[in-house]
PDB file of C-alpha atoms in Angstrom:
ATOM      1  CA  MET A   1       0.000   0.000   0.000  1.00  0.00           C
ATOM      2  CA  PHE A   2       0.940   3.645  -0.351  1.00  0.00           C
ATOM      3  CA  ILE A   3       0.864   4.334   3.373  1.00  0.00           C
ATOM      4  CA  TYR A   4       4.127   2.495   3.968  1.00  0.00           C
ATOM      5  CA  SER A   5       6.052   4.905   1.752  1.00  0.00           C
ATOM      6  CA  PHE A   6       4.620   7.662   3.959  1.00  0.00           C
ATOM      7  CA  ILE A   7       6.084   5.918   7.029  1.00  0.00           C
ATOM      8  CA  VAL A   8       9.493   5.535   5.405  1.00  0.00           C
ATOM      9  CA  ASN A   9       9.571   9.210   4.417  1.00  0.00           C
ATOM     10  CA  LEU A  10       8.740  10.338   7.955  1.00  0.00           C
ATOM     11  CA  SER A  11      11.019   7.879   9.729  1.00  0.00           C
ATOM     12  CA  MET A  12      14.161   9.398   8.235  1.00  0.00           C
ATOM     13  CA  SER A  13      14.443  12.074  10.881  1.00  0.00           C
ATOM     14  CA  MET A  14      17.437  13.834   9.344  1.00  0.00           C
ATOM     15  CA  ASN A  15      15.839  14.287   5.923  1.00  0.00           C
ATOM     16  CA  ILE A  16      12.202  15.281   6.474  1.00  0.00           C
ATOM     17  CA  SER A  17      10.764  17.786   4.045  1.00  0.00           C
ATOM     18  CA  ALA A  18       8.472  20.617   5.108  1.00  0.00           C
ATOM     19  CA  ALA A  19       5.618  18.946   3.219  1.00  0.00           C
ATOM     20  CA  ASP A  20       6.057  15.721   5.213  1.00  0.00           C
ATOM     21  CA  ILE A  21       6.107  17.654   8.484  1.00  0.00           C
ATOM     22  CA  THR A  22       2.917  19.491   7.489  1.00  0.00           C
ATOM     23  CA  MET A  23       1.315  16.191   6.487  1.00  0.00           C
ATOM     24  CA  ALA A  24       2.168  14.614   9.850  1.00  0.00           C
ATOM     25  CA  GLU A  25       0.947  17.647  11.819  1.00  0.00           C
ATOM     26  CA  LEU A  26      -2.374  17.797   9.971  1.00  0.00           C
ATOM     27  CA  PHE A  27      -2.892  14.048  10.370  1.00  0.00           C
ATOM     28  CA  LYS A  28      -2.258  14.386  14.117  1.00  0.00           C
ATOM     29  CA  VAL A  29      -4.799  17.217  14.365  1.00  0.00           C
ATOM     30  CA  LEU A  30      -7.339  15.186  12.403  1.00  0.00           C
ATOM     31  CA  VAL A  31      -6.889  12.184  14.709  1.00  0.00           C
ATOM     32  CA  SER A  32      -7.123  14.389  17.810  1.00  0.00           C
ATOM     33  CA  ASN A  33     -10.206  16.348  16.724  1.00  0.00           C
ATOM     34  CA  GLY A  34     -12.130  13.644  14.897  1.00  0.00           C
ATOM     35  CA  PRO A  35     -13.772  14.073  11.503  1.00  0.00           C
ATOM     36  CA  SER A  36     -13.270  17.665  10.342  1.00  0.00           C
ATOM     37  CA  THR A  37     -13.555  19.836   7.259  1.00  0.00           C
ATOM     38  CA  VAL A  38     -10.656  21.458   5.459  1.00  0.00           C
ATOM     39  CA  TYR A  39     -11.963  24.856   6.569  1.00  0.00           C
ATOM     40  CA  SER A  40     -12.158  23.946  10.260  1.00  0.00           C
ATOM     41  CA  ILE A  41      -8.639  22.471  10.311  1.00  0.00           C
ATOM     42  CA  ALA A  42      -7.216  25.469   8.418  1.00  0.00           C
ATOM     43  CA  LYS A  43      -8.869  27.847  10.872  1.00  0.00           C
ATOM     44  CA  HIS A  44      -7.778  25.827  13.921  1.00  0.00           C
ATOM     45  CA  GLU A  45      -4.154  25.547  12.732  1.00  0.00           C
ATOM     46  CA  GLU A  46      -3.996  29.071  11.263  1.00  0.00           C
ATOM     47  CA  MET A  47      -2.800  27.600   7.976  1.00  0.00           C
ATOM     48  CA  PRO A  48      -3.854  28.552   4.432  1.00  0.00           C
ATOM     49  CA  GLN A  49      -6.893  26.563   3.317  1.00  0.00           C
ATOM     50  CA  PRO A  50      -5.302  25.529  -0.032  1.00  0.00           C
ATOM     51  CA  THR A  51      -2.352  24.018   1.872  1.00  0.00           C
ATOM     52  CA  VAL A  52      -4.685  21.951   4.038  1.00  0.00           C
ATOM     53  CA  HIS A  53      -6.737  20.890   1.015  1.00  0.00           C
ATOM     54  CA  ARG A  54      -3.649  19.836  -0.955  1.00  0.00           C
ATOM     55  CA  THR A  55      -2.293  17.908   2.040  1.00  0.00           C
ATOM     56  CA  PHE A  56      -5.641  16.177   2.615  1.00  0.00           C
ATOM     57  CA  LYS A  57      -5.710  15.089  -1.026  1.00  0.00           C
ATOM     58  CA  LYS A  58      -2.210  13.586  -0.594  1.00  0.00           C
ATOM     59  CA  LEU A  59      -3.274  11.821   2.611  1.00  0.00           C
ATOM     60  CA  GLU A  60      -6.393  10.537   0.884  1.00  0.00           C
ATOM     61  CA  LYS A  61      -4.308   9.231  -2.022  1.00  0.00           C
ATOM     62  CA  ILE A  62      -2.064   7.211   0.311  1.00  0.00           C
ATOM     63  CA  GLN A  63      -5.174   5.964   2.149  1.00  0.00           C
ATOM     64  CA  ALA A  64      -4.298   7.583   5.483  1.00  0.00           C
ATOM     65  CA  ILE A  65      -7.612   9.499   5.575  1.00  0.00           C
ATOM     66  CA  GLN A  66     -10.976   9.163   3.878  1.00  0.00           C
ATOM     67  CA  VAL A  67     -14.168  11.107   3.378  1.00  0.00           C
ATOM     68  CA  TYR A  68     -16.520  10.344   6.282  1.00  0.00           C
ATOM     69  CA  ILE A  69     -19.513  12.560   5.542  1.00  0.00           C
ATOM     70  CA  GLU A  70     -20.583  14.903   2.745  1.00  0.00           C
ATOM     71  CA  ASP A  71     -23.080  17.359   4.229  1.00  0.00           C
ATOM     72  CA  LYS A  72     -25.163  19.495   1.849  1.00  0.00           C
ATOM     73  CA  ALA A  73     -27.748  20.681   4.388  1.00  0.00           C
ATOM     74  CA  SER A  74     -26.742  24.344   4.473  1.00  0.00           C
ATOM     75  CA  GLY A  75     -26.349  24.823   0.715  1.00  0.00           C
ATOM     76  CA  ARG A  76     -22.588  24.609   0.391  1.00  0.00           C
ATOM     77  CA  LYS A  77     -21.156  21.098   0.477  1.00  0.00           C
ATOM     78  CA  LYS A  78     -19.071  20.320   3.568  1.00  0.00           C
ATOM     79  CA  ILE A  79     -16.742  17.345   3.304  1.00  0.00           C
ATOM     80  CA  PHE A  80     -15.667  15.805   6.601  1.00  0.00           C
ATOM     81  CA  TYR A  81     -12.418  13.841   6.528  1.00  0.00           C
ATOM     82  CA  GLY A  82     -11.264  11.331   9.112  1.00  0.00           C
ATOM     83  CA  PRO A  83      -8.388   8.903   9.611  1.00  0.00           C
ATOM     84  CA  THR A  84      -8.397   5.344   8.308  1.00  0.00           C
ATOM     85  CA  LEU A  85      -7.178   2.338  10.256  1.00  0.00           C
ATOM     86  CA  ASP A  86      -4.176   2.136   7.919  1.00  0.00           C
ATOM     87  CA  GLY A  87      -3.309   5.745   8.718  1.00  0.00           C
ATOM     88  CA  ILE A  88      -3.583   5.245  12.470  1.00  0.00           C
ATOM     89  CA  PHE A  89      -1.587   2.012  12.279  1.00  0.00           C
ATOM     90  CA  ALA A  90       1.147   3.734  10.259  1.00  0.00           C
ATOM     91  CA  VAL A  91       1.534   6.521  12.800  1.00  0.00           C
ATOM     92  CA  TYR A  92       1.504   4.007  15.652  1.00  0.00           C
ATOM     93  CA  CYS A  93       4.300   2.036  13.958  1.00  0.00           C
ATOM     94  CA  LEU A  94       6.219   5.232  13.351  1.00  0.00           C
ATOM     95  CA  LEU A  95       6.011   6.322  16.987  1.00  0.00           C
ATOM     96  CA  ASP A  96       6.680   2.834  18.338  1.00  0.00           C
ATOM     97  CA  THR A  97      10.211   2.684  16.861  1.00  0.00           C
TER      98      THR A  97
END
């Protein structure tokens, strides 16, 4: 799976890119807060919304997060993302070493 390449990239502590650090931080916030929208995470972390959106798309591609709920009740579609078991397992393995 793609998630294991994510682990390898983060486990090399001397050569972590800014994008990988951002990805790990946003994943941690998502796990801590539960299912959230891109807007709510961007506001909470005081980070540009396009950065959060781009990072969520990368996390979704490597199957670390997934869409939980698509809410269209208030007119504008709100997409709630949450962690997958693969994503949680990958972070657990990363922190366990």
